[in-house]
PDB file of C-alpha atoms (C1' of nucleotides) in Angstrom:
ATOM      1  CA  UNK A  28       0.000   0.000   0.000  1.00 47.00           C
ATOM      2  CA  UNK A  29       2.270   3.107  -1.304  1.00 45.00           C
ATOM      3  CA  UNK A  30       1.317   6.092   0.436  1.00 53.00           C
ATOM      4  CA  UNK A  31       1.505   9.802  -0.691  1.00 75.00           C
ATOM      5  CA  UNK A  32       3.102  12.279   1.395  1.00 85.00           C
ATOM      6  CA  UNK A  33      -0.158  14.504   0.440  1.00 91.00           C
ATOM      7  CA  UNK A  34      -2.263  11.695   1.472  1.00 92.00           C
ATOM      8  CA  UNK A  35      -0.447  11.149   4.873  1.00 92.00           C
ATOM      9  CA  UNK A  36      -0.187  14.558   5.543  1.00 93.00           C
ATOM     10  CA  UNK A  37      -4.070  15.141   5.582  1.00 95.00           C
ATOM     11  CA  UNK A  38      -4.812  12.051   7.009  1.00 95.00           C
ATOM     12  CA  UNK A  39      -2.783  12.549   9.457  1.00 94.00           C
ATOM     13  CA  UNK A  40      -3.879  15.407  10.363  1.00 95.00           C
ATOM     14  CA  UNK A  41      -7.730  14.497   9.784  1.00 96.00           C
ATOM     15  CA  UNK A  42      -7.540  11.875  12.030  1.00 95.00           C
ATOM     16  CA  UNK A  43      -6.084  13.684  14.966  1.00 93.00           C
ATOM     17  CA  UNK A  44      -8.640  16.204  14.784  1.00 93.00           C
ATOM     18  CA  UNK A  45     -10.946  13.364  14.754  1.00 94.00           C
ATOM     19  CA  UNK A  46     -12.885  14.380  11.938  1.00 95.00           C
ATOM     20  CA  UNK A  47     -14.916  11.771   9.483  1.00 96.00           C
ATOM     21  CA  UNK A  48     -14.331  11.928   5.414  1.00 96.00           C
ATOM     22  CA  UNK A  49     -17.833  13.788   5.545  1.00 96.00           C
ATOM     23  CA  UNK A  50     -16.788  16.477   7.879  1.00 97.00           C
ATOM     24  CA  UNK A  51     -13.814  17.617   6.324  1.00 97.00           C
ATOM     25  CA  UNK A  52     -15.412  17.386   3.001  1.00 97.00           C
ATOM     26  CA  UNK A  53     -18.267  19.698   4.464  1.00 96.00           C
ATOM     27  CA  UNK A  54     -15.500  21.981   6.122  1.00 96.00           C
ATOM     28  CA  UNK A  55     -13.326  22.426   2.956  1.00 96.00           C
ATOM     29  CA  UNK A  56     -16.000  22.195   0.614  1.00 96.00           C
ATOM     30  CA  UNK A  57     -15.040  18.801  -1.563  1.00 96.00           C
ATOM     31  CA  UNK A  58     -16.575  15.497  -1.530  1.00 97.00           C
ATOM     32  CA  UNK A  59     -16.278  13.235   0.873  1.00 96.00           C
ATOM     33  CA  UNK A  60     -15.079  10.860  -2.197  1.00 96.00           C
ATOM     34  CA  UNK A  61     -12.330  13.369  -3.225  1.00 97.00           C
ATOM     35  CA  UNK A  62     -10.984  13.789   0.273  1.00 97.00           C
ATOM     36  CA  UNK A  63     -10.912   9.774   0.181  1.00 96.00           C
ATOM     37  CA  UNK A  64      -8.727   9.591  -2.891  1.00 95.00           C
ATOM     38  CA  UNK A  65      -6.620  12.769  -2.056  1.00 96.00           C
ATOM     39  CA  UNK A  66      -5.196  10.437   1.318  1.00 95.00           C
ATOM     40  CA  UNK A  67      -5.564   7.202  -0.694  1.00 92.00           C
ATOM     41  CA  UNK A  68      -5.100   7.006  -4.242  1.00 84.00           C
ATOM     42  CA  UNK A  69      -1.896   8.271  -5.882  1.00 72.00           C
ATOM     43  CA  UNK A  70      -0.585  10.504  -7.769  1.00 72.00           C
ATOM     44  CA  UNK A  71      -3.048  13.387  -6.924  1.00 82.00           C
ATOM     45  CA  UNK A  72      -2.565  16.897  -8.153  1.00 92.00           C
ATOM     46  CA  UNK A  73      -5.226  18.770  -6.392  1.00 96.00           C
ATOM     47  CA  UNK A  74      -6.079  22.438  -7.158  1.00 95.00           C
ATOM     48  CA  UNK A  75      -4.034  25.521  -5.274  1.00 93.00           C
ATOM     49  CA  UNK A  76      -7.476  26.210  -4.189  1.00 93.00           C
ATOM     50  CA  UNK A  77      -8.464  22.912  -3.080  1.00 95.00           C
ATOM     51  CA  UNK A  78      -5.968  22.573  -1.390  1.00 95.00           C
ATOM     52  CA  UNK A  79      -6.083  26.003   0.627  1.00 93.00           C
ATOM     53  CA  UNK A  80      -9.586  25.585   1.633  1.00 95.00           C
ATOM     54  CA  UNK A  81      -8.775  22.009   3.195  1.00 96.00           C
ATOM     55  CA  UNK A  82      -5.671  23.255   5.056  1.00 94.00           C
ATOM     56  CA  UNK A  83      -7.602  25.746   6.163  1.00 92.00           C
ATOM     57  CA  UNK A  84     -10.002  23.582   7.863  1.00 94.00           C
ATOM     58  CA  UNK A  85      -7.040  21.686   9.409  1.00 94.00           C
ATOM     59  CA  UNK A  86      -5.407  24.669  10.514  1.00 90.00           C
ATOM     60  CA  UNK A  87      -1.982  24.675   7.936  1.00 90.00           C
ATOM     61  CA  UNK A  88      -1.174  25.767   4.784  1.00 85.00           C
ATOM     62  CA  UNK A  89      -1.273  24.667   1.336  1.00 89.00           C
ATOM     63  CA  UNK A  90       2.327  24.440   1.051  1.00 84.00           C
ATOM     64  CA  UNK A  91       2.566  22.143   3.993  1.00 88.00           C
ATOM     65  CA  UNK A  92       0.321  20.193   2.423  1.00 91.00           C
ATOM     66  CA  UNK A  93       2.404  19.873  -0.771  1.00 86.00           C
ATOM     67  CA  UNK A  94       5.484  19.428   0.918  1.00 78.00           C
ATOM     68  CA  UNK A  95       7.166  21.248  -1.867  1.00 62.00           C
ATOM     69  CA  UNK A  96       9.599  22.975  -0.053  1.00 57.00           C
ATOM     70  CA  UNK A  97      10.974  22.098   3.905  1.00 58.00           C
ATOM     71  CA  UNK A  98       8.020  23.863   5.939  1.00 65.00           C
ATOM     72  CA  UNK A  99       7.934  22.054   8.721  1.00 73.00           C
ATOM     73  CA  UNK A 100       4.236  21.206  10.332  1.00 75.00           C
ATOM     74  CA  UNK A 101       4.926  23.878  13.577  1.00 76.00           C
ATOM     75  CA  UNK A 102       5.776  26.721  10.885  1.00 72.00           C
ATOM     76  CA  UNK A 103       2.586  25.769   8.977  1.00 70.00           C
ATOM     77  CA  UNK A 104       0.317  25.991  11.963  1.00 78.00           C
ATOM     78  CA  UNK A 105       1.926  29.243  13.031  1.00 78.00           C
ATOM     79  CA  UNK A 106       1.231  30.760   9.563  1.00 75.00           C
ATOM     80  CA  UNK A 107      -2.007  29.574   9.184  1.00 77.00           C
ATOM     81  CA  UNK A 108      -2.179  30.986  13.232  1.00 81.00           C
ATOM     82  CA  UNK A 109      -1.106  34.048  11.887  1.00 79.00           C
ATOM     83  CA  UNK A 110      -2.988  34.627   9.224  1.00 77.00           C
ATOM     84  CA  UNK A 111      -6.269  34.062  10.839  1.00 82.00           C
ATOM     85  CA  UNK A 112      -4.805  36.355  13.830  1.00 80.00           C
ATOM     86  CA  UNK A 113      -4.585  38.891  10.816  1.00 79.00           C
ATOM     87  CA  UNK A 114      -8.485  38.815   9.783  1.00 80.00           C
ATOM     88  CA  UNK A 115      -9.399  38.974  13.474  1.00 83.00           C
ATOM     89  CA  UNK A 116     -11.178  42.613  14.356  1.00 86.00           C
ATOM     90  CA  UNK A 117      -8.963  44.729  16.296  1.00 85.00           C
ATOM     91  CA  UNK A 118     -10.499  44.235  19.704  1.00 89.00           C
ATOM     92  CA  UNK A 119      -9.580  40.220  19.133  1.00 89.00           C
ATOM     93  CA  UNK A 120      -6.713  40.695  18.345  1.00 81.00           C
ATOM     94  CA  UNK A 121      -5.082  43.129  21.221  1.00 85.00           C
ATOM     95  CA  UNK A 122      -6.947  40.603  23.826  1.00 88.00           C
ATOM     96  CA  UNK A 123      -5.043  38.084  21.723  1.00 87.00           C
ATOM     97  CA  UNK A 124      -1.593  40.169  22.095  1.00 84.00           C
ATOM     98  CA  UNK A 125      -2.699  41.051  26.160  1.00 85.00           C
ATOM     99  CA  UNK A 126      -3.009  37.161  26.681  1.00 85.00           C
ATOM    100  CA  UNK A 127       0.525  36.491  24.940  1.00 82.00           C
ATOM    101  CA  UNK A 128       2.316  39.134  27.113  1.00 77.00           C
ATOM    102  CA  UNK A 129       0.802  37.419  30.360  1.00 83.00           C
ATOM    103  CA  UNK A 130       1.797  34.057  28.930  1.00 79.00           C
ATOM    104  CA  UNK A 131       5.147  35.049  28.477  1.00 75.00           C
ATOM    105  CA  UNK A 132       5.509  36.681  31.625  1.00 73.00           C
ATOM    106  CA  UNK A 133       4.651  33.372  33.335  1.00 77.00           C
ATOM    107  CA  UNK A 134       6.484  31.735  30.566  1.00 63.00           C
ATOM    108  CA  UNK A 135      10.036  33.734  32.213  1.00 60.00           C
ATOM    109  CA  UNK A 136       9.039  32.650  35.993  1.00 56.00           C
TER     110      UNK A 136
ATOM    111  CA  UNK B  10     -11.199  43.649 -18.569  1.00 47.00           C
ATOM    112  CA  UNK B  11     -11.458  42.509 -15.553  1.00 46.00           C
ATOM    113  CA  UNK B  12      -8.663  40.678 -14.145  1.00 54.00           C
ATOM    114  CA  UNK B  13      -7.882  37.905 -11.910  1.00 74.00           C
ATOM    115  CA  UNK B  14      -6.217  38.159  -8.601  1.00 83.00           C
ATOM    116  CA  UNK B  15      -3.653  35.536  -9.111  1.00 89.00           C
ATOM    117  CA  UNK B  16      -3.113  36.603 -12.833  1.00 91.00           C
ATOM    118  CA  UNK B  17      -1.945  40.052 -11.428  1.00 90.00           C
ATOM    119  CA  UNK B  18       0.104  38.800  -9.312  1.00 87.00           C
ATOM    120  CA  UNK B  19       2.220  36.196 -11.247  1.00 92.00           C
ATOM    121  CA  UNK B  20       2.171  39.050 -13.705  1.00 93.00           C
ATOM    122  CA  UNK B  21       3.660  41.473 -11.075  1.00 89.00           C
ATOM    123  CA  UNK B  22       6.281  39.625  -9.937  1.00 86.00           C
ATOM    124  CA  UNK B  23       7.065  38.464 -13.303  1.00 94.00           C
ATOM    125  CA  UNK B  24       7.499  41.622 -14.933  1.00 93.00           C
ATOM    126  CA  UNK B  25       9.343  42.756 -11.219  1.00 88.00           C
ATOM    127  CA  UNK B  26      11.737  40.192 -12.110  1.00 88.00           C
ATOM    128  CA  UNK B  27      11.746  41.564 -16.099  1.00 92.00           C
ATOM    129  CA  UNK B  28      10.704  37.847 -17.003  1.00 94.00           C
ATOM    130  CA  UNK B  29       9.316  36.786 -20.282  1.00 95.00           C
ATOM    131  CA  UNK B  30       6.281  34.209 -19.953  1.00 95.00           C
ATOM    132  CA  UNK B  31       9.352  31.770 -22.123  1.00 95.00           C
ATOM    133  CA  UNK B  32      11.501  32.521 -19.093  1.00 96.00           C
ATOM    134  CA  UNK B  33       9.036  32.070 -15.911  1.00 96.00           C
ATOM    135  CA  UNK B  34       7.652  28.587 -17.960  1.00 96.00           C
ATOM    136  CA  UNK B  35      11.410  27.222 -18.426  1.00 95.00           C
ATOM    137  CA  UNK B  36      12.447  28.037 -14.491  1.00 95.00           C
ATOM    138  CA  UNK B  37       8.713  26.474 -13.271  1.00 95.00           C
ATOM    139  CA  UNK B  38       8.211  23.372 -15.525  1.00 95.00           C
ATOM    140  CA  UNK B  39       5.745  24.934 -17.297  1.00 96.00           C
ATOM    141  CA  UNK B  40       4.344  25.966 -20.813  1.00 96.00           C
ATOM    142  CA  UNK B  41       4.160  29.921 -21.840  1.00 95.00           C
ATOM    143  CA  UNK B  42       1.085  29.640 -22.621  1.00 96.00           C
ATOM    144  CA  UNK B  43      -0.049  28.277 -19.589  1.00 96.00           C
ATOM    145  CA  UNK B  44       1.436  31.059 -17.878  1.00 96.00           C
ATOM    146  CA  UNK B  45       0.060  33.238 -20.262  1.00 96.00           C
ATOM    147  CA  UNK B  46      -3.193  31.860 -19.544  1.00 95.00           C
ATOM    148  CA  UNK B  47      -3.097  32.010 -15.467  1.00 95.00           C
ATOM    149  CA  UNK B  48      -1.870  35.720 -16.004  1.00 94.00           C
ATOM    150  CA  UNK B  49      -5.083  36.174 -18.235  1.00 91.00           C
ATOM    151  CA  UNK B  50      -7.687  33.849 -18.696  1.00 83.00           C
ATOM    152  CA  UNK B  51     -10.524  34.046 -16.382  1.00 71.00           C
ATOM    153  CA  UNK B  52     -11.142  31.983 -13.567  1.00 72.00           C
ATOM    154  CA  UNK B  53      -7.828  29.922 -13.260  1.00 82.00           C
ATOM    155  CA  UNK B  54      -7.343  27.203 -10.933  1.00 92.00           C
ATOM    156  CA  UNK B  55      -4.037  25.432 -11.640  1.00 95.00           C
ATOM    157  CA  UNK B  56      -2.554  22.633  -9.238  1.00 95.00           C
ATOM    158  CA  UNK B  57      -1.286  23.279  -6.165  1.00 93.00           C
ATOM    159  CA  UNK B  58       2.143  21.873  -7.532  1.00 92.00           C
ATOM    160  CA  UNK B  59       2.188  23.987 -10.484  1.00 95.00           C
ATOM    161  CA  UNK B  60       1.375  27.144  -8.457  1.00 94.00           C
ATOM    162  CA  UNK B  61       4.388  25.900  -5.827  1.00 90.00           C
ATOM    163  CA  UNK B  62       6.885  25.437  -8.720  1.00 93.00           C
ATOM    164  CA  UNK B  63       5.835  28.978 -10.126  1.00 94.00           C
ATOM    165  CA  UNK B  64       6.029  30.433  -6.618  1.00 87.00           C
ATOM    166  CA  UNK B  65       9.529  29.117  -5.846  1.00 85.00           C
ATOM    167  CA  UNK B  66      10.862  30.446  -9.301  1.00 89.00           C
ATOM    168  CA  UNK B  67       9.049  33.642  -8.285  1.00 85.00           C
ATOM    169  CA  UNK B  68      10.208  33.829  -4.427  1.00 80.00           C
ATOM    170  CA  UNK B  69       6.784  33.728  -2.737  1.00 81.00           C
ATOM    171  CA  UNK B  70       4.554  30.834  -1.404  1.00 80.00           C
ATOM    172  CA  UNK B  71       1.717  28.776  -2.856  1.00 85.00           C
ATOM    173  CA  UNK B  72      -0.331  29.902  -0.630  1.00 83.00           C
ATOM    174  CA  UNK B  73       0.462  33.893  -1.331  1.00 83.00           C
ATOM    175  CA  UNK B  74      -0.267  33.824  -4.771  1.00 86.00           C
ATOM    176  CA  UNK B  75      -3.864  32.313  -3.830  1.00 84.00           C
ATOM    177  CA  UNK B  76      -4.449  35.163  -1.868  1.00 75.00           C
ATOM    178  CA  UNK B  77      -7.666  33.520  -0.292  1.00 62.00           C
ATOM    179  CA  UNK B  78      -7.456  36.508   2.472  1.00 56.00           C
ATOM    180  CA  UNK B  79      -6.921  39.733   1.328  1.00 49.00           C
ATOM    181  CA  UNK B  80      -3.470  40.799   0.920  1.00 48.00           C
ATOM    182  CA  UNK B  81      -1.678  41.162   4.502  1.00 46.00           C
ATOM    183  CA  UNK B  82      -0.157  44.824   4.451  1.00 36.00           C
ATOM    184  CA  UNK B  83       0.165  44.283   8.533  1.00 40.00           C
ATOM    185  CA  UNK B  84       0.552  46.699  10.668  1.00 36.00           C
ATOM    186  CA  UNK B  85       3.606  47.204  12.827  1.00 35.00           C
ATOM    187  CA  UNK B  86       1.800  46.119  15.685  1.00 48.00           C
ATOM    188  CA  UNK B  87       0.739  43.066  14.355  1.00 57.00           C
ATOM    189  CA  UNK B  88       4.337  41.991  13.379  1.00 49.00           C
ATOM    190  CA  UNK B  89       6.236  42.661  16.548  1.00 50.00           C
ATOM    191  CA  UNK B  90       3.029  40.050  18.186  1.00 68.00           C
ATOM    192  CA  UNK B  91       4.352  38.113  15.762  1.00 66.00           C
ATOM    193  CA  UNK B  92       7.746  37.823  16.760  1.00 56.00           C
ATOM    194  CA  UNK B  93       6.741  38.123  20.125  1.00 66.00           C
ATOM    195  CA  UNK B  94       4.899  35.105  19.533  1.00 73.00           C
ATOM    196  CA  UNK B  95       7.059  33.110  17.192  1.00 70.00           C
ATOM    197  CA  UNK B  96       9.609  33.149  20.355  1.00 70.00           C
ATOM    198  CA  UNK B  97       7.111  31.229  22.606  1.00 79.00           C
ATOM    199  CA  UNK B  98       7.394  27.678  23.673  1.00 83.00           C
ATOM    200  CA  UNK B  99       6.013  25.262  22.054  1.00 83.00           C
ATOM    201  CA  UNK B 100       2.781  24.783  24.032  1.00 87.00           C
ATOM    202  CA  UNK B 101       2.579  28.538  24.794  1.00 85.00           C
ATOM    203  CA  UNK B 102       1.889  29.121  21.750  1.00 82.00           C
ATOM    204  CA  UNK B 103      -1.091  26.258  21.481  1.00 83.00           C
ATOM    205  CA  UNK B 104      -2.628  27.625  23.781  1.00 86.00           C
ATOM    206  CA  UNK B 105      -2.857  31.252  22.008  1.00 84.00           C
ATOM    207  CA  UNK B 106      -4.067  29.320  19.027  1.00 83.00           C
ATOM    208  CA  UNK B 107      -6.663  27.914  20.897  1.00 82.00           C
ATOM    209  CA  UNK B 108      -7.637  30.486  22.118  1.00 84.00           C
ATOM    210  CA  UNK B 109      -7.667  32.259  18.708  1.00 80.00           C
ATOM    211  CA  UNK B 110     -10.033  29.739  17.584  1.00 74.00           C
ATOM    212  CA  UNK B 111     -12.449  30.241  20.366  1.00 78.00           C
ATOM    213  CA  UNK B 112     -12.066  34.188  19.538  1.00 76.00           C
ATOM    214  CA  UNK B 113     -12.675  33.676  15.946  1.00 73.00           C
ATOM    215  CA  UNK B 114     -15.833  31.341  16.495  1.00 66.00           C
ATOM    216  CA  UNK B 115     -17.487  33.900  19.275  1.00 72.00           C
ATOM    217  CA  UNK B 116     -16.976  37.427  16.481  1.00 61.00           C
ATOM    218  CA  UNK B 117     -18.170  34.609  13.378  1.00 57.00           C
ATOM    219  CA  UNK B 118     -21.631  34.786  14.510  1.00 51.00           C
TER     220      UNK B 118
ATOM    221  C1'  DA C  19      12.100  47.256 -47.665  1.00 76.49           C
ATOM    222  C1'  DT C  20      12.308  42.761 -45.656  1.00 76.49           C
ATOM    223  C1'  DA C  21      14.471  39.033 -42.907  1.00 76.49           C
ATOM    224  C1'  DT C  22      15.188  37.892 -38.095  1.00 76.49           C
ATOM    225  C1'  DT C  23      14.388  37.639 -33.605  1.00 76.49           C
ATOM    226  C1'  DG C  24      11.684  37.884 -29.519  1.00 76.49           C
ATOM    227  C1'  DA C  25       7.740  38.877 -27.297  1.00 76.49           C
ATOM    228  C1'  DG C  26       2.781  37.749 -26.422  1.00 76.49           C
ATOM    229  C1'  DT C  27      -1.637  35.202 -28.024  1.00 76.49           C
ATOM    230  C1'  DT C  28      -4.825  31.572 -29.814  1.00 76.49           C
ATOM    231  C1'  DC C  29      -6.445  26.959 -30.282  1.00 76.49           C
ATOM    232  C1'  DG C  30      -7.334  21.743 -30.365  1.00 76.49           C
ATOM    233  C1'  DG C  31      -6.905  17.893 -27.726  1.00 76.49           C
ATOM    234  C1'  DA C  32      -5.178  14.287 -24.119  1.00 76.49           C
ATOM    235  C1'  DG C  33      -5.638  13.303 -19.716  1.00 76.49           C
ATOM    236  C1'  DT C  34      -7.361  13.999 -15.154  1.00 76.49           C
ATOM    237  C1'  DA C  35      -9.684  16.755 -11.105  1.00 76.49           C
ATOM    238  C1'  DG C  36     -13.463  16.420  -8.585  1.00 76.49           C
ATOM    239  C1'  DC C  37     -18.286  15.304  -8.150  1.00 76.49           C
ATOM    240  C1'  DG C  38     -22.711  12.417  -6.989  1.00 76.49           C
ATOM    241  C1'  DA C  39     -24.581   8.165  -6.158  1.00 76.49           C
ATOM    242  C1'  DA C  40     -24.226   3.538  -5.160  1.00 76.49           C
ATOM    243  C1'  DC C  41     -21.871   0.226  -2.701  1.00 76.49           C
ATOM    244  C1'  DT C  42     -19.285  -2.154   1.314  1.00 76.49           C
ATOM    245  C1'  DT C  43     -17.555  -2.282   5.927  1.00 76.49           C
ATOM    246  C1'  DT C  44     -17.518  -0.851  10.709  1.00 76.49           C
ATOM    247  C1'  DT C  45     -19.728   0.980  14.735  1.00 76.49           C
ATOM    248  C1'  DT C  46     -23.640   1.787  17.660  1.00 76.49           C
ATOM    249  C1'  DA C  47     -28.255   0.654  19.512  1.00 76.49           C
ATOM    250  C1'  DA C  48     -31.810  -2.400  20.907  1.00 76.49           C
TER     251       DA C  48
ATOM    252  C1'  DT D   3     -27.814 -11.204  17.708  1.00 76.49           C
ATOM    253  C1'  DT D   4     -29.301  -8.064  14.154  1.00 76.49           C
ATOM    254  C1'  DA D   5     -31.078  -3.574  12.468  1.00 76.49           C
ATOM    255  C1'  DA D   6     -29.768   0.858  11.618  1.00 76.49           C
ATOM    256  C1'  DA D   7     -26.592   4.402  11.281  1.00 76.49           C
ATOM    257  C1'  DA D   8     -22.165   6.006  10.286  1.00 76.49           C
ATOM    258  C1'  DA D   9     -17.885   5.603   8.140  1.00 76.49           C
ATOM    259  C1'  DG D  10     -15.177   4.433   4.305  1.00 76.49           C
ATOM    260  C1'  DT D  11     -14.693   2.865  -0.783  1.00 76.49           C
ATOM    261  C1'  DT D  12     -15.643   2.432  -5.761  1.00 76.49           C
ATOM    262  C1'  DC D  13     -17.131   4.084 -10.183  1.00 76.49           C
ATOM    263  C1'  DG D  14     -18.620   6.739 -14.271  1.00 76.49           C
ATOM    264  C1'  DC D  15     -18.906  11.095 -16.076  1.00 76.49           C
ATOM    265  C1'  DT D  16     -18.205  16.134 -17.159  1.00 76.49           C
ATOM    266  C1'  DA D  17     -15.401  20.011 -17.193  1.00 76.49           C
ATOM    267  C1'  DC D  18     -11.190  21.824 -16.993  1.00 76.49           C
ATOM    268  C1'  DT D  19      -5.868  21.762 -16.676  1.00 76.49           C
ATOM    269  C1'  DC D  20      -1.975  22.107 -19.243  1.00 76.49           C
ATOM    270  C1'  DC D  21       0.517  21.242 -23.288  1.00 76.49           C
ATOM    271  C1'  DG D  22       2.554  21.897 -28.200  1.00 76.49           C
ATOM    272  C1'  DA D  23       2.362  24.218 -32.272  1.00 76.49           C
ATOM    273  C1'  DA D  24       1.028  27.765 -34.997  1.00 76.49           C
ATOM    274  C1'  DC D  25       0.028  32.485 -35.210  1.00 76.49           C
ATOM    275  C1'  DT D  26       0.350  37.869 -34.680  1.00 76.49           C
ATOM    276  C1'  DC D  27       2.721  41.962 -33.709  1.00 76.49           C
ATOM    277  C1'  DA D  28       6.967  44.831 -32.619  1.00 76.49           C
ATOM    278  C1'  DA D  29      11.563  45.860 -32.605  1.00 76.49           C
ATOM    279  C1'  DT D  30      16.198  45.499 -34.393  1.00 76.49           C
ATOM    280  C1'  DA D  31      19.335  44.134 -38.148  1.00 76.49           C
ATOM    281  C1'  DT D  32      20.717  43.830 -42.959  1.00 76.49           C
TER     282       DT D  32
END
DNA sequence: ATATTGAGTTCGGAGTAGCGAACTTTTTAA
DNA sequence: TTAAAAAGTTCGCTACTCCGAACTCAATAT
């Protein structure tokens, strides 16, 4: 059974969020069949877009996903982190910064 | 004519660069007038390994020349949290993404 | 003037992305 | 148990990606 790095990648990553085919399928906006044959069947070559929308529902980018060039999987999640961080409204987003500085006070002990 | 987001950008960077389509196609594995085509032809949606490939020989990201979110000119502010937050341990920094998430689901609705 | 070269543009077609619906297997309920 | 629900798998089809090759239009050379 020869595995994609694609395929493990979202599977991976499905599976630890403990979603179902259908859910992430509902929360990208595929098919439940597409998601199926994006972990399972190989080669796929999945659309830029595609491919956003479902890292998007598992919280890491496209190029992750791809693992076209050396992003690891913490760099990924901190993008995506930081991108969503970035469409917050500006009241989010200084709580957001307020709760960092506390953390990091702690953090220094 | 109305153009496409990602057409203007490839187009940007490529003409930034002083790139002909002949050029961008040879350093991405791809065909001029497929380049031509993202840069003009309405609505694209090549493969997330094409776009990667044209990204790298470009110097951005995949997931940039998507441009799903609108494009991040991000305030000062925002990128000194960033570092701020890039500099956290490990599971510091899960728990401001948690948080985030909880943040982003209470302004959704 | 008219070749040559280099840029962008158009077009037909092979192959596949991505879907819905039907099917099989596993889990839950009774 | 076994019925029903949920999860995963298969399949056929349409629409679109992506290519090569031919074309147009400028600019520079001869």
């Amino acid at each position: 059974m020869t595995q994609n790095k694609l395929g493990v990648r979202i599977k991976a990553l499905r599976t630890e969020k403990m979603l179902t085919l259908d859910q992430l399928a509902a929360a990208s906006g595929s098919s439940k069949s597409y998601i199926w044959e994006l972990e399972n069947k190989n080669p796929p070559r999945p659309s830029a877009e595609k491919l956003a929308d479902i890292g998007k529902a598992l919280g890491v980018t496209a190029d992750y996903l791809i693992g076209s060039d050396d992003q690891t999987r913490t760099e990924a999640e901190d993008i995506a982190f930081f991108r969503q961080y970035s469409g917050l409204p500006d009241d989010t987003r200084k709580v957001l910064r307020d709760m960092a500085e506390s953390l990091a006070k702690m953090g220094r002990k």
